[in-house]
Coordinates of C-alpha atoms and ligand atoms in Angstrom, one line a residue:
M982 CA -1.1 19.5 33.4
S983 CA -4.9 19.5 33.5
E984 CA -7.1 17.1 35.4
S985 CA -9.8 16.7 32.7
T986 CA -11.0 13.5 31.2
K987 CA -11.9 14.9 27.8
Y988 CA -10.5 17.8 25.9
L989 CA -13.0 19.4 23.6
L990 CA -12.4 22.1 21.0
D991 CA -14.9 24.7 20.0
E992 CA -16.2 24.5 16.4
S993 CA -14.3 27.7 15.7
K994 CA -11.1 25.7 16.3
L995 CA -11.8 23.3 13.4
P996 CA -8.7 23.4 11.2
K997 CA -8.9 25.8 8.3
A998 CA -6.3 23.9 6.2
W999 CA -5.1 20.3 5.8
Y1000 CA -1.4 19.5 6.4
N1001 CA 0.5 18.2 3.3
I1002 CA 3.5 16.2 4.5
N1003 CA 4.9 16.3 0.9
A1004 CA 6.3 19.7 1.9
D1005 CA 8.4 18.2 4.6
M1006 CA 9.1 14.7 3.3
P1007 CA 12.8 13.8 4.0
V1008 CA 12.9 11.7 0.9
P1009 CA 11.8 12.7 -2.6
P1010 CA 8.5 11.2 -3.7
Q1011 CA 8.7 8.1 -6.0
P1012 CA 7.1 8.2 -9.4
V1013 CA 3.6 7.0 -10.1
L1014 CA 3.6 4.6 -13.1
H1015 CA 1.0 3.7 -15.7
P1016 CA -0.1 0.0 -15.2
G1017 CA 0.1 -0.7 -18.9
T1018 CA 3.2 1.2 -20.2
K1019 CA 5.0 1.3 -16.8
E1020 CA 6.0 4.9 -17.8
L1021 CA 5.2 7.9 -15.6
V1022 CA 1.4 8.4 -15.5
T1023 CA 0.0 11.3 -17.4
P1024 CA -2.6 13.7 -15.9
D1025 CA -4.8 12.4 -18.8
F1026 CA -4.8 8.8 -17.4
L1027 CA -5.5 10.0 -13.8
G1028 CA -8.1 12.4 -15.1
V1029 CA -10.2 9.5 -16.3
L1030 CA -10.5 8.5 -12.6
F1031 CA -10.2 11.7 -10.6
P1032 CA -11.2 15.4 -10.8
M1033 CA -8.2 17.7 -11.5
S1034 CA -8.5 19.4 -8.1
L1035 CA -7.7 16.0 -6.4
I1036 CA -4.9 15.2 -8.9
L1037 CA -3.3 18.5 -8.1
Q1038 CA -3.6 17.8 -4.3
E1039 CA -2.1 14.4 -5.0
I1040 CA 1.1 15.9 -6.4
S1041 CA 1.1 19.2 -4.4
T1042 CA 4.1 20.2 -2.3
E1043 CA 2.3 23.1 -0.6
R1044 CA 2.5 22.7 3.1
Y1045 CA -1.1 23.7 3.8
I1046 CA -4.2 23.4 1.6
E1047 CA -7.3 25.3 2.5
I1048 CA -10.3 23.3 3.5
P1049 CA -13.3 24.6 1.4
E1050 CA -16.0 26.2 3.5
P1051 CA -18.8 23.7 2.4
V1052 CA -16.5 20.9 3.6
R1053 CA -15.9 22.6 7.0
E1054 CA -19.7 23.0 7.3
V1055 CA -20.2 19.3 7.0
Y1056 CA -17.2 18.5 9.2
K1057 CA -19.0 20.5 11.9
L1058 CA -21.6 17.8 12.2
W1059 CA -19.1 15.8 14.3
R1060 CA -15.8 17.7 14.4
P1061 CA -13.7 18.7 16.3
T1062 CA -13.8 15.2 17.8
P1063 CA -12.9 14.6 21.5
L1064 CA -9.5 13.7 22.9
F1065 CA -9.9 11.6 26.0
R1066 CA -7.4 10.9 28.8
A1067 CA -7.9 7.2 29.5
R1068 CA -7.8 7.6 33.2
R1069 CA -9.7 4.4 33.9
L1070 CA -7.5 2.4 31.6
E1071 CA -4.4 3.8 33.2
K1072 CA -5.8 2.6 36.6
A1073 CA -6.8 -0.8 35.3
L1074 CA -3.2 -1.3 33.9
D1075 CA -1.7 0.3 37.1
T1076 CA 0.7 2.2 34.8
P1077 CA 2.5 5.5 35.5
A1078 CA 2.0 6.3 31.8
H1079 CA -0.5 8.9 30.7
I1080 CA -2.7 7.5 28.0
Y1081 CA -4.7 9.7 25.6
Y1082 CA -7.0 8.7 22.7
K1083 CA -8.5 10.7 19.9
Y1084 CA -12.0 9.4 19.2
E1085 CA -13.1 9.3 15.5
G1086 CA -16.0 7.0 16.3
V1087 CA -18.2 10.0 16.9
S1088 CA -18.7 10.6 13.2
P1089 CA -22.1 9.8 11.8
V1090 CA -20.9 6.5 10.3
G1091 CA -18.6 5.6 13.3
S1092 CA -15.1 6.0 11.8
H1093 CA -12.6 8.5 10.5
K1094 CA -13.5 7.8 6.9
P1095 CA -15.9 10.7 6.3
N1096 CA -12.9 13.1 6.8
T1097 CA -11.9 12.3 3.2
A1098 CA -15.3 11.1 1.8
V1099 CA -16.8 14.6 2.3
P1100 CA -14.0 16.6 0.5
Q1101 CA -13.9 14.0 -2.3
A1102 CA -17.6 14.3 -2.9
F1103 CA -17.3 18.1 -2.8
Y1104 CA -14.5 18.3 -5.3
N1105 CA -16.2 15.8 -7.7
K1106 CA -19.5 17.8 -7.5
E1107 CA -17.6 21.0 -8.2
A1108 CA -16.0 19.3 -11.3
G1109 CA -19.3 18.2 -12.7
T1110 CA -19.1 14.5 -11.8
K1111 CA -22.6 12.8 -11.7
T1112 CA -21.7 9.4 -10.3
L1113 CA -18.9 8.0 -8.2
T1114 CA -17.8 4.4 -8.1
T1115 CA -15.9 2.8 -5.2
E1116 CA -15.1 -0.4 -3.5
T1117 CA -15.6 -1.3 0.2
G1118 CA -14.7 -4.3 2.4
A1119 CA -16.9 -4.4 5.5
G1120 CA -18.6 -1.2 4.5
Q1121 CA -16.9 1.5 6.6
W1122 CA -15.6 3.4 3.5
G1123 CA -18.8 2.7 1.5
S1124 CA -21.0 4.1 4.2
A1125 CA -18.9 7.2 4.6
L1126 CA -18.9 7.9 0.9
A1127 CA -22.6 7.2 0.6
M1128 CA -23.3 9.8 3.3
A1129 CA -21.0 12.3 1.6
C1130 CA -22.5 11.7 -1.9
N1131 CA -25.9 12.1 -0.5
F1132 CA -25.0 15.5 1.0
F1133 CA -23.5 16.8 -2.3
G1134 CA -26.1 15.3 -4.6
L1135 CA -24.0 12.6 -6.3
D1136 CA -25.0 9.1 -7.3
L1137 CA -22.8 6.3 -5.9
E1138 CA -22.1 2.7 -7.0
V1139 CA -20.3 0.6 -4.4
Y1140 CA -18.5 -2.7 -5.2
M1141 CA -18.6 -4.5 -1.9
V1142 CA -16.5 -7.6 -1.2
K1143 CA -18.9 -10.5 -1.7
V1144 CA -18.3 -12.3 1.6
S1145 CA -18.9 -9.1 3.5
Y1146 CA -22.0 -8.2 1.4
H1147 CA -23.7 -11.4 2.7
Q1148 CA -22.1 -11.7 6.1
K1149 CA -22.1 -8.1 7.2
P1150 CA -25.5 -6.6 6.0
Y1151 CA -25.7 -3.6 8.4
R1152 CA -23.3 -1.2 6.7
R1153 CA -24.7 -2.3 3.3
I1154 CA -28.1 -1.2 4.5
I1155 CA -26.7 2.1 5.8
M1156 CA -25.3 2.7 2.3
Q1157 CA -28.7 2.0 0.8
T1158 CA -30.3 4.3 3.3
F1159 CA -28.1 7.1 1.9
G1160 CA -29.2 6.1 -1.6
A1161 CA -26.2 4.2 -2.8
E1162 CA -26.3 1.2 -5.1
V1163 CA -24.4 -1.7 -3.6
Y1164 CA -23.1 -4.7 -5.6
A1165 CA -21.5 -8.0 -4.3
S1166 CA -18.1 -8.1 -5.9
P1167 CA -17.0 -10.0 -8.1
T1168 CA -20.1 -8.9 -10.2
D1169 CA -21.2 -9.6 -13.7
R1170 CA -21.2 -5.8 -14.3
T1171 CA -17.6 -5.7 -15.4
Q1172 CA -15.4 -7.5 -17.8
Y1173 CA -12.9 -8.3 -15.0
G1174 CA -15.7 -9.6 -12.7
R1175 CA -17.2 -11.8 -15.5
A1176 CA -13.8 -13.3 -16.3
L1177 CA -13.1 -14.0 -12.7
L1178 CA -16.5 -15.6 -12.1
A1179 CA -16.1 -17.8 -15.1
E1180 CA -12.9 -19.1 -13.5
T1181 CA -14.0 -19.1 -9.8
P1182 CA -17.8 -18.9 -9.6
D1183 CA -17.7 -19.0 -5.8
S1184 CA -15.0 -16.4 -5.3
P1185 CA -15.5 -14.6 -2.0
G1186 CA -14.0 -11.5 -3.5
S1187 CA -11.3 -9.3 -2.1
L1188 CA -10.6 -5.6 -1.7
G1189 CA -8.1 -5.8 -4.7
I1190 CA -10.8 -7.3 -6.9
A1191 CA -13.5 -4.8 -5.8
I1192 CA -11.0 -1.9 -6.6
S1193 CA -10.5 -3.4 -10.1
E1194 CA -14.2 -3.5 -10.7
A1195 CA -14.9 0.1 -9.5
V1196 CA -11.9 1.4 -11.5
E1197 CA -13.1 -0.4 -14.6
V1198 CA -16.6 1.0 -14.4
A1199 CA -15.2 4.6 -14.0
A1200 CA -12.5 4.1 -16.7
T1201 CA -15.0 2.8 -19.3
S1202 CA -17.8 5.3 -18.5
G1203 CA -16.7 7.8 -21.1
G1204 CA -16.3 10.5 -18.4
A1205 CA -19.7 10.1 -16.8
K1206 CA -18.4 8.3 -13.7
K1207 CA -15.3 8.9 -11.6
Y1208 CA -13.7 6.7 -9.0
S1209 CA -13.0 7.4 -5.3
L1210 CA -10.5 5.6 -3.0
G1211 CA -10.8 5.7 0.8
S1212 CA -7.2 5.3 1.7
V1213 CA -3.6 4.9 0.4
L1214 CA -3.4 8.0 -1.8
N1215 CA -1.6 11.2 -0.8
H1216 CA -4.8 13.4 -1.0
V1217 CA -6.7 11.0 1.2
L1218 CA -4.1 10.9 3.9
M1219 CA -3.9 14.7 3.7
H1220 CA -7.7 15.1 4.3
Q1221 CA -7.3 13.0 7.4
T1222 CA -4.8 15.3 9.0
V1223 CA -7.6 17.2 10.6
I1224 CA -7.4 14.5 13.2
G1225 CA -3.8 15.1 14.2
L1226 CA -4.0 18.9 13.8
E1227 CA -6.9 19.0 16.3
T1228 CA -5.0 16.6 18.6
L1229 CA -2.0 18.9 18.8
E1230 CA -4.3 21.7 20.1
Q1231 CA -5.9 19.3 22.5
M1232 CA -2.6 18.0 23.9
A1233 CA -1.7 21.7 24.5
L1234 CA -5.0 22.1 26.5
A1235 CA -3.9 19.0 28.5
G1236 CA -0.5 20.6 29.1
E1237 CA 1.3 17.6 27.7
Y1238 CA 3.1 16.5 24.6
P1239 CA 3.2 12.8 23.5
D1240 CA 6.3 10.7 23.7
V1241 CA 4.6 8.0 21.7
V1242 CA 1.9 8.3 19.0
I1243 CA 0.2 5.2 17.7
G1244 CA -2.3 4.3 14.9
C1245 CA -3.5 1.2 13.2
A1246 CA -2.7 0.9 9.5
G1247 CA -4.6 -0.8 6.7
G1248 CA -3.9 1.6 3.8
G1249 CA -2.5 4.1 6.2
S1250 CA -5.1 6.9 6.2
N1251 CA -6.2 7.1 9.9
F1252 CA -2.6 6.5 11.0
A1253 CA -1.3 9.2 8.8
G1254 CA -4.1 11.6 9.6
F1255 CA -3.3 11.3 13.3
T1256 CA 0.5 11.1 13.2
F1257 CA 1.7 13.3 10.3
P1258 CA 1.2 16.5 12.2
F1259 CA 3.4 15.0 15.0
I1260 CA 5.9 13.8 12.4
R1261 CA 6.0 17.4 11.1
E1262 CA 7.0 18.5 14.6
N1263 CA 9.7 15.8 14.6
L1264 CA 11.0 16.8 11.1
T1265 CA 10.8 20.6 11.5
N1266 CA 10.6 21.4 15.2
G1267 CA 13.0 19.2 17.0
Q1268 CA 10.4 16.9 18.7
K1269 CA 11.4 13.3 19.2
T1270 CA 8.0 11.5 19.4
H1271 CA 8.2 7.8 18.8
V1272 CA 5.7 7.0 16.0
I1273 CA 4.2 3.5 15.7
A1274 CA 2.1 2.0 12.9
V1275 CA 0.3 -1.2 13.9
E1276 CA -0.8 -3.9 11.5
P1277 CA -2.2 -7.5 11.8
A1278 CA 0.3 -10.4 11.8
S1279 CA -1.9 -12.1 9.3
C1280 CA -1.6 -9.2 6.8
P1281 CA 2.0 -8.0 7.6
T1282 CA 2.4 -5.4 4.8
M1283 CA 5.0 -3.2 6.4
T1284 CA 6.8 -5.7 8.7
R1285 CA 7.2 -8.5 6.1
G1286 CA 6.2 -7.1 2.7
T1287 CA 8.7 -5.8 0.2
Y1288 CA 9.2 -2.0 -0.4
A1289 CA 8.8 -2.2 -4.2
F1290 CA 6.7 -0.9 -7.1
D1291 CA 3.4 -2.8 -7.3
Y1292 CA -0.1 -2.4 -8.7
G1293 CA -2.7 -0.9 -6.4
D1294 CA -5.3 -3.5 -7.4
T1295 CA -5.6 -7.2 -8.3
A1296 CA -6.4 -6.8 -12.0
A1297 CA -3.3 -4.6 -12.6
M1298 CA -5.5 -1.7 -13.9
A1299 CA -4.7 0.8 -11.1
P1300 CA -1.5 2.8 -11.1
I1301 CA 1.8 1.3 -10.0
V1302 CA 3.3 2.9 -6.9
K1303 CA 6.3 2.2 -4.7
M1304 CA 5.0 0.9 -1.4
H1305 CA 5.3 -1.9 1.1
T1306 CA 3.4 -4.8 -0.5
L1307 CA 2.5 -8.4 0.0
G1308 CA 1.9 -8.5 -3.8
H1309 CA -1.2 -7.4 -5.7
T1310 CA -2.2 -11.1 -5.9
F1311 CA -2.7 -11.2 -2.1
V1312 CA -5.9 -12.9 -0.8
P1313 CA -6.3 -12.4 2.9
P1314 CA -6.6 -15.5 5.1
G1315 CA -10.2 -16.5 6.0
I1316 CA -9.3 -16.9 9.6
H1317 CA -8.5 -13.2 10.1
A1318 CA -11.3 -11.2 11.7
G1319 CA -9.7 -7.8 12.4
G1320 CA -9.9 -5.9 9.1
L1321 CA -6.8 -4.0 7.7
R1322 CA -6.7 -6.4 4.8
Y1323 CA -5.2 -4.3 1.9
H1324 CA -2.1 -5.8 0.2
G1325 CA -0.3 -2.5 0.0
M1326 CA 0.5 0.5 2.2
S1327 CA 0.3 4.2 1.4
P1328 CA 3.5 5.3 -0.5
Q1329 CA 4.0 8.2 2.0
V1330 CA 3.8 5.9 5.0
S1331 CA 5.9 3.3 3.3
A1332 CA 8.7 5.9 2.5
L1333 CA 8.6 7.1 6.2
V1334 CA 8.9 3.5 7.4
A1335 CA 11.7 2.8 5.0
G1336 CA 13.5 6.0 6.2
G1337 CA 13.2 5.0 9.9
H1338 CA 10.8 7.8 10.8
I1339 CA 8.0 5.3 11.7
E1340 CA 8.2 2.0 13.6
A1341 CA 6.0 -0.7 12.0
R1342 CA 4.7 -3.3 14.4
A1343 CA 2.6 -6.5 13.7
I1344 CA 0.2 -7.8 16.3
H1345 CA -1.7 -11.1 16.4
Q1346 CA -5.5 -11.2 16.5
L1347 CA -6.0 -12.8 19.9
A1348 CA -3.9 -10.2 21.6
T1349 CA -5.7 -7.5 19.6
F1350 CA -9.2 -8.6 20.8
E1351 CA -7.9 -9.1 24.3
G1352 CA -6.7 -5.5 24.3
A1353 CA -10.0 -4.4 22.8
V1354 CA -11.9 -6.0 25.7
T1355 CA -9.6 -4.6 28.3
F1356 CA -10.2 -1.1 26.8
A1357 CA -14.0 -1.6 26.5
R1358 CA -14.3 -2.6 30.2
A1359 CA -12.2 0.4 31.3
E1360 CA -13.4 3.1 29.0
G1361 CA -16.9 2.0 27.9
I1362 CA -16.2 2.1 24.2
V1363 CA -16.1 -1.1 22.1
P1364 CA -13.4 -0.4 19.5
A1365 CA -13.5 -1.3 15.9
P1366 CA -11.3 -4.4 15.5
E1367 CA -9.0 -2.3 13.2
S1368 CA -8.7 0.3 15.9
A1369 CA -8.0 -2.4 18.5
H1370 CA -4.6 -2.9 16.9
A1371 CA -3.7 0.6 18.1
V1372 CA -5.3 0.0 21.5
R1373 CA -3.2 -3.1 22.0
A1374 CA 0.0 -1.4 21.1
A1375 CA -0.9 1.5 23.5
I1376 CA -1.6 -1.0 26.3
D1377 CA 1.8 -2.7 25.5
E1378 CA 3.6 0.6 25.7
A1379 CA 1.8 1.5 29.0
V1380 CA 2.6 -1.9 30.6
A1381 CA 6.3 -1.5 29.6
C1382 CA 6.2 1.8 31.5
K1383 CA 5.0 0.0 34.6
K1384 CA 8.1 -2.2 34.4
T1385 CA 10.5 0.7 33.8
G1386 CA 8.7 3.2 36.0
E1387 CA 8.7 5.8 33.1
Q1388 CA 5.8 8.3 33.0
K1389 CA 5.5 8.4 29.2
V1390 CA 2.7 10.2 27.5
I1391 CA 1.1 7.8 25.0
A1392 CA -1.5 9.0 22.5
F1393 CA -3.3 6.8 20.0
N1394 CA -6.1 7.2 17.5
L1395 CA -9.3 5.3 18.1
S1396 CA -10.3 5.3 14.5
G1397 CA -13.8 3.9 15.0
H1398 CA -16.3 2.0 17.2
G1399 CA -17.1 -1.6 16.7
H1400 CA -20.8 -1.6 16.9
F1401 CA -21.2 -3.3 13.5
D1402 CA -18.4 -5.7 14.1
M1403 CA -19.9 -7.7 17.0
M1404 CA -19.7 -11.0 15.0
A1405 CA -15.9 -10.7 15.2
Y1406 CA -16.1 -10.2 18.9
Q1407 CA -18.5 -13.2 19.2
A1408 CA -16.0 -15.3 17.2
Y1409 CA -13.3 -14.2 19.7
F1410 CA -15.5 -15.0 22.8
N1411 CA -16.4 -18.4 21.3
G1412 CA -12.8 -19.3 20.9
D1413 CA -13.2 -19.5 17.1
L1414 CA -10.2 -17.2 16.4
E1415 CA -6.6 -18.3 16.3
D1416 CA -3.3 -16.5 15.7
Y1417 CA -2.0 -16.9 12.2
D1418 CA 1.3 -15.8 10.6
Y1419 CA 1.0 -15.1 6.9
P1420 CA 3.2 -17.8 5.3
A1421 CA 6.6 -16.8 4.0
E1422 CA 6.1 -19.0 0.9
A1423 CA 2.9 -17.1 0.0
I1424 CA 4.8 -13.8 0.2
A1425 CA 7.7 -15.2 -1.8
E1426 CA 5.3 -16.5 -4.5
A1427 CA 3.5 -13.1 -4.7
M1428 CA 6.8 -11.3 -5.1
R1429 CA 7.3 -13.2 -8.4
H1430 CA 4.3 -11.3 -9.8
L1431 CA 5.5 -7.8 -9.0
P1432 CA 5.7 -5.6 -12.2
D1433 CA 9.1 -5.5 -13.8
I1434 CA 10.2 -1.9 -13.6
G1435 CA 13.2 -1.0 -15.7
Ligands
LIG2032 C1 -11.1 1.6 7.3 C2 -10.7 1.6 8.7 C3 -9.3 1.5 9.1 C4 -8.2 1.1 8.1 O1 -8.0 2.1 7.1 P1 -6.8 3.1 7.1 O2 -6.8 3.7 5.8 O3 -5.5 2.4 7.3 O4 -7.1 4.1 8.2 C5 -9.0 1.6 10.4 N1 -10.0 1.8 11.3 C6 -11.3 1.9 11.0 C7 -12.3 2.2 12.0 C8 -11.7 1.8 9.6 O5 -12.9 2.0 9.3

């Protein structure tokens, strides 16, 4: 075991291929259905939204897919990212556990999201796409895709959840710096947005609504525009596996192997990117690492949602997939400050949770921010509130080791920094946040609106 604090890989160690867990999935993939006919989607339908190269990745069962050289060149701006041994946190917790964290906050926009934004922009450019459309909540995804589109010479239209557009201007301005057009969703630019505004003029918007708008614009553009999604889909999760593939190498440098790996999960992309290479080792190489996906108690998709076929968006225009869902009609509670607000979960992550290969855990927001502050004071990095869910779970695991005396090796993904989320921290320090359990009645009601699949 080495005594270092951080484990750095040379640029030459940047992975040359992504890992596709479809090759090793212990359960067969569930069908993807057309939102109108509820029959299997055709490549034609998906082809309206995505370039063929990404559709082929979506359904591929090849274990490794080569990372194109122009994508690797852009990755080198910040990759390989560091793996830290959290020695100061271990001391602060007085735990015998060894805690490691992979830090994705060193990317230019401060999160893991460019790992897929860059290849998606690359493949679209290759396919002749001129403009991409997308949605964004607080702007992490929008800023990542804006940077990537700028690098590859694509135009970008971002539908940004209205409440965030007004309350969280900094990432919007980053998107504009990269040349993207940003609209407060619901907008009057789409049929769906106009209908919604007629009914609810002061709608704060939601991720599901913004997805519907971005999808509608691409689908009705006559081929000029394509759509890009920052999480949930198989190809997105696969692009993120550079995180876990690097971590495997870095853990080897440290001379340890994790007993526990942890990630926060909104749509599942950073969690999957970090943990799928370790799940590969569990499935194919006899490892027994405990894998934990952490979500907020106020948006408890995996822990209290239903594993069922549901629409990917609020307007029921996106494909129907089998996933853990709180219902596509889900509107996140206003009291919740920690992100991770999507109603569904990636089908791959959902299937692995259902199969018992991943433990899903929900954490309340006060404990989440408390963990974030403990981490910041020990390690000097202010985590993104989303990432703080993983931080909290890692702290809980380490504290449990103190009680049992076990010297477990715990590794988690610090998916981003929180420098643009300081209002959420301020709300926490001011005592304005409270814990909130998403009501069972709301879940039961939403389940009545799931599509009827024969
Ligand atoms: C977007 C985001 C998440 C949640 O998305 P996933 O697809 O679940 O990874 C988590 N952490 C950060 C920093 C993010 O920007």
